[in-house]
Short mmCIF file of C-alpha atoms in Angstrom, two decimals:
data_model
loop_
_atom_site.label_atom_id
_atom_site.label_comp_id
_atom_site.label_asym_id
_atom_site.label_seq_id
_atom_site.Cartn_x
_atom_site.Cartn_y
_atom_site.Cartn_z
CA UNK A 13 -24.44 7.08 18.31
CA UNK A 14 -21.37 6.90 20.57
CA UNK A 15 -17.72 7.85 20.17
CA UNK A 16 -16.39 4.29 20.46
CA UNK A 17 -18.59 3.27 17.53
CA UNK A 18 -17.05 5.99 15.38
CA UNK A 19 -13.54 4.90 16.34
CA UNK A 20 -14.38 1.26 15.67
CA UNK A 21 -16.02 1.73 12.27
CA UNK A 22 -13.76 4.49 11.01
CA UNK A 23 -10.50 3.35 12.58
CA UNK A 24 -10.80 -0.44 12.34
CA UNK A 25 -13.35 -1.31 9.64
CA UNK A 26 -12.58 1.55 7.25
CA UNK A 27 -8.86 1.23 7.95
CA UNK A 28 -8.91 -2.45 7.07
CA UNK A 29 -10.94 -1.82 3.94
CA UNK A 30 -8.68 1.02 2.82
CA UNK A 31 -5.66 -1.24 3.19
CA UNK A 32 -7.37 -4.01 1.22
CA UNK A 33 -8.32 -1.59 -1.58
CA UNK A 34 -5.18 0.53 -1.54
CA UNK A 35 -1.44 0.14 -1.84
CA UNK A 36 -1.00 -3.60 -1.24
CA UNK A 37 -3.05 -4.98 -4.16
CA UNK A 38 -1.92 -2.19 -6.49
CA UNK A 39 1.77 -2.76 -5.84
CA UNK A 40 1.42 -6.55 -6.06
CA UNK A 41 -0.49 -6.32 -9.34
CA UNK A 42 1.94 -3.86 -10.93
CA UNK A 43 4.90 -6.04 -9.94
CA UNK A 44 3.41 -8.91 -11.94
CA UNK A 45 2.76 -6.85 -15.06
CA UNK A 46 5.81 -4.59 -15.26
CA UNK A 47 9.54 -5.06 -14.94
CA UNK A 48 11.59 -2.41 -16.77
CA UNK A 49 9.30 0.49 -15.79
CA UNK A 50 7.75 -0.96 -12.67
CA UNK A 51 8.32 2.21 -10.63
CA UNK A 52 6.54 4.43 -13.15
CA UNK A 53 3.69 1.97 -13.64
CA UNK A 54 3.15 1.59 -9.89
CA UNK A 55 3.27 5.34 -9.28
CA UNK A 56 0.73 5.95 -12.04
CA UNK A 57 -1.63 3.42 -10.49
CA UNK A 58 -1.25 4.91 -7.02
CA UNK A 59 -1.59 8.45 -8.40
CA UNK A 60 -5.28 7.75 -8.68
CA UNK A 61 -5.53 8.33 -4.92
CA UNK A 62 -4.36 11.93 -5.23
CA UNK A 63 -6.47 12.60 -8.32
CA UNK A 64 -9.46 11.16 -6.49
CA UNK A 65 -8.79 13.48 -3.55
CA UNK A 66 -8.68 16.47 -5.89
CA UNK A 67 -12.04 15.56 -7.42
CA UNK A 68 -13.84 14.12 -4.42
CA UNK A 69 -12.79 16.45 -1.57
CA UNK A 70 -14.87 19.41 -2.85
CA UNK A 71 -17.73 17.07 -3.68
CA UNK A 72 -17.55 15.59 -0.18
CA UNK A 73 -17.78 19.06 1.32
CA UNK A 74 -20.88 19.73 -0.77
CA UNK A 75 -22.45 16.42 0.23
CA UNK A 76 -21.81 17.05 3.91
CA UNK A 77 -23.24 20.57 3.69
CA UNK A 78 -26.36 19.29 1.95
CA UNK A 79 -27.05 15.97 3.67
CA UNK A 80 -24.70 15.58 6.66
CA UNK A 81 -21.63 13.42 7.12
CA UNK A 82 -23.54 10.21 7.91
CA UNK A 83 -25.51 10.27 4.68
CA UNK A 84 -22.35 11.19 2.76
CA UNK A 85 -20.70 8.01 3.99
CA UNK A 86 -23.67 6.02 2.71
CA UNK A 87 -23.22 7.58 -0.74
CA UNK A 88 -19.57 6.56 -0.83
CA UNK A 89 -20.43 3.09 0.42
CA UNK A 90 -22.85 2.69 -2.49
CA UNK A 91 -20.16 3.72 -5.00
CA UNK A 92 -17.97 0.72 -4.13
CA UNK A 93 -20.36 -2.07 -5.23
CA UNK A 94 -22.03 0.17 -7.80
CA UNK A 95 -18.95 1.49 -9.63
CA UNK A 96 -15.65 0.20 -8.26
CA UNK A 97 -16.30 -3.54 -8.20
CA UNK A 98 -17.82 -3.64 -11.75
CA UNK A 99 -14.77 -1.76 -13.08
CA UNK A 100 -12.42 -4.24 -11.40
CA UNK A 101 -14.33 -7.21 -12.82
CA UNK A 102 -14.33 -5.61 -16.27
CA UNK A 103 -10.63 -4.79 -16.67
CA UNK A 104 -8.71 -6.71 -14.02
CA UNK A 105 -6.34 -9.47 -15.11
CA UNK A 106 -4.25 -11.05 -12.39
CA UNK A 107 -1.18 -12.01 -14.43
CA UNK A 108 0.09 -11.32 -17.97
CA UNK A 109 0.37 -15.08 -18.44
CA UNK A 110 -3.44 -15.21 -18.35
CA UNK A 111 -3.37 -13.33 -21.68
CA UNK A 112 -0.43 -15.18 -23.19
CA UNK A 113 2.00 -12.37 -22.38
CA UNK A 114 4.98 -11.71 -20.18
CA UNK A 115 5.77 -8.64 -18.03
CA UNK A 116 5.88 -5.35 -19.98
CA UNK A 117 3.43 -6.79 -22.50
CA UNK A 118 6.02 -8.66 -24.55
CA UNK A 119 5.39 -11.99 -26.22
CA UNK A 120 8.63 -13.58 -25.03
CA UNK A 121 10.50 -13.20 -21.72
CA UNK A 122 12.61 -10.04 -21.74
CA UNK A 123 15.72 -11.72 -20.39
CA UNK A 124 18.03 -9.53 -22.45
CA UNK A 125 16.27 -6.27 -21.64
CA UNK A 126 17.59 -3.71 -19.18
CA UNK A 127 16.66 -4.83 -15.69
CA UNK A 128 15.61 -2.73 -12.72
CA UNK A 129 18.63 -1.11 -11.07
CA UNK A 130 19.24 -2.58 -7.63
CA UNK A 131 21.87 -1.94 -5.01
CA UNK A 132 24.47 -4.72 -4.56
CA UNK A 133 23.17 -7.56 -2.43
CA UNK A 134 19.51 -6.55 -2.71
CA UNK A 135 17.14 -9.47 -2.14
CA UNK A 136 14.95 -10.56 -5.04
CA UNK A 137 11.81 -12.72 -4.67
CA UNK A 138 12.39 -13.23 -0.96
CA UNK A 139 9.72 -15.40 0.74
CA UNK A 140 7.56 -13.60 3.32
CA UNK A 141 8.80 -15.76 6.16
CA UNK A 142 12.40 -14.86 5.37
CA UNK A 143 11.66 -11.16 4.85
CA UNK A 144 9.92 -10.89 8.22
CA UNK A 145 13.12 -12.02 9.92
CA UNK A 146 15.35 -9.34 8.34
CA UNK A 147 16.34 -5.97 9.77
CA UNK A 148 15.76 -4.35 6.40
CA UNK A 149 12.07 -5.27 6.41
CA UNK A 150 11.46 -3.82 9.87
CA UNK A 151 13.49 -0.71 9.05
CA UNK A 152 11.28 -0.17 6.01
CA UNK A 153 8.21 -0.88 8.16
CA UNK A 154 9.30 1.85 10.58
CA UNK A 155 9.86 4.35 7.78
CA UNK A 156 6.46 3.69 6.21
CA UNK A 157 4.76 3.86 9.62
CA UNK A 158 6.37 7.25 10.33
CA UNK A 159 5.40 8.59 6.89
CA UNK A 160 1.82 7.37 7.34
CA UNK A 161 1.57 9.10 10.73
CA UNK A 162 2.88 12.35 9.26
CA UNK A 163 0.60 12.32 6.23
CA UNK A 164 -2.51 11.33 8.18
CA UNK A 165 -1.92 13.92 10.90
CA UNK A 166 -1.64 16.66 8.30
CA UNK A 167 -4.63 15.40 6.33
CA UNK A 168 -6.88 15.13 9.36
CA UNK A 169 -6.12 18.60 10.71
CA UNK A 170 -5.52 20.56 7.51
CA UNK A 171 -9.15 21.37 6.72
CA UNK A 172 -10.09 22.41 10.23
CA UNK A 173 -6.96 24.52 10.57
CA UNK A 174 -7.82 26.49 7.43
CA UNK A 175 -11.38 27.00 8.65
CA UNK A 176 -10.14 28.09 12.09
CA UNK A 177 -7.94 30.84 10.60
CA UNK A 178 -10.79 32.24 8.52
CA UNK A 179 -11.06 30.34 5.24
CA UNK A 180 -14.34 28.86 4.05
CA UNK A 181 -14.99 25.11 4.20
CA UNK A 182 -15.20 25.05 0.40
CA UNK A 183 -11.73 26.60 0.07
CA UNK A 184 -10.35 24.19 2.67
CA UNK A 185 -11.77 21.23 0.73
CA UNK A 186 -10.19 22.45 -2.50
CA UNK A 187 -6.82 22.83 -0.76
CA UNK A 188 -7.09 19.27 0.53
CA UNK A 189 -7.80 18.10 -2.99
CA UNK A 190 -4.90 20.14 -4.39
CA UNK A 191 -2.48 18.62 -1.89
CA UNK A 192 -3.58 15.18 -3.07
CA UNK A 193 -3.01 16.17 -6.70
CA UNK A 194 0.49 17.45 -5.91
CA UNK A 195 1.21 14.26 -3.99
CA UNK A 196 0.31 12.24 -7.07
CA UNK A 197 2.56 14.37 -9.26
CA UNK A 198 5.47 13.77 -6.89
CA UNK A 199 4.71 10.07 -6.81
CA UNK A 200 4.89 9.82 -10.60
CA UNK A 201 8.17 11.76 -10.68
CA UNK A 202 9.90 9.59 -8.09
CA UNK A 203 8.43 6.41 -9.49
CA UNK A 204 9.96 7.19 -12.86
CA UNK A 205 13.30 8.09 -11.26
CA UNK A 206 13.35 4.84 -9.32
CA UNK A 207 13.51 2.98 -12.63
CA UNK A 208 16.79 4.77 -13.36
CA UNK A 209 18.17 5.02 -9.84
CA UNK A 210 17.87 2.29 -7.25
CA UNK A 211 14.62 2.06 -5.29
CA UNK A 212 16.50 2.85 -2.08
CA UNK A 213 18.13 5.96 -3.56
CA UNK A 214 14.90 7.45 -4.90
CA UNK A 215 13.08 6.62 -1.66
CA UNK A 216 15.85 8.21 0.41
CA UNK A 217 15.96 11.41 -1.65
CA UNK A 218 12.18 11.87 -1.64
CA UNK A 219 12.02 11.24 2.11
CA UNK A 220 14.76 13.82 2.72
CA UNK A 221 12.72 16.37 0.76
CA UNK A 222 9.78 15.57 3.04
CA UNK A 223 11.96 16.24 6.08
CA UNK A 224 13.05 19.60 4.63
CA UNK A 225 9.41 20.48 3.95
CA UNK A 226 8.34 19.65 7.51
CA UNK A 227 11.17 21.73 8.98
CA UNK A 228 10.26 24.63 6.70
CA UNK A 229 6.60 24.51 7.74
CA UNK A 230 7.56 24.41 11.40
CA UNK A 231 9.84 27.41 10.98
CA UNK A 232 7.13 29.36 9.15
CA UNK A 233 4.56 28.56 11.82
CA UNK A 234 6.88 29.67 14.63
CA UNK A 235 7.36 33.04 12.95
#
């Protein structure tokens, strides 16, 4: 009933839950199961976010128009224990060793297989306590924080901007969903490339493309 409650539940509670359901467990799980094509496997798993946006954004707009945003949140809250958790319990396996396998689904360790390309001196299996004390970790933290701010700012304001300039809420919802679908496509592309390039190189190139895109949008808006 008050603004601080919205900030608390949406910003703190939902934010914490999204983190717990999102990138961290997906990336950790994929790292256990895949080695040679870890980038592609991880990007395919995370692509579900964009596909979900494409399917659920228009449905969310319909729910809000029919029942209001509060009731729409209740519907989504019911989907987590009703659909998501049963699916996780049905198919989730923590490690390939639990099924008598090794990463990439092989029966024996793939010690002779092609390994993931890494830049010289890259750390492998670094303990958390050691990683937290490195400049590389905090540099990566800063990059991810900046990307998150950019993506969230665009996502939050995109729908309302389209409505403000004359488009219908339904069209705005579909455009939000389409942007998520395109984001997933890009994720799969760069995930696959990271298995052939180094992770740093693919991350750098994709981030530079994002910079070019932001500059281009700014130039278009100023015209």
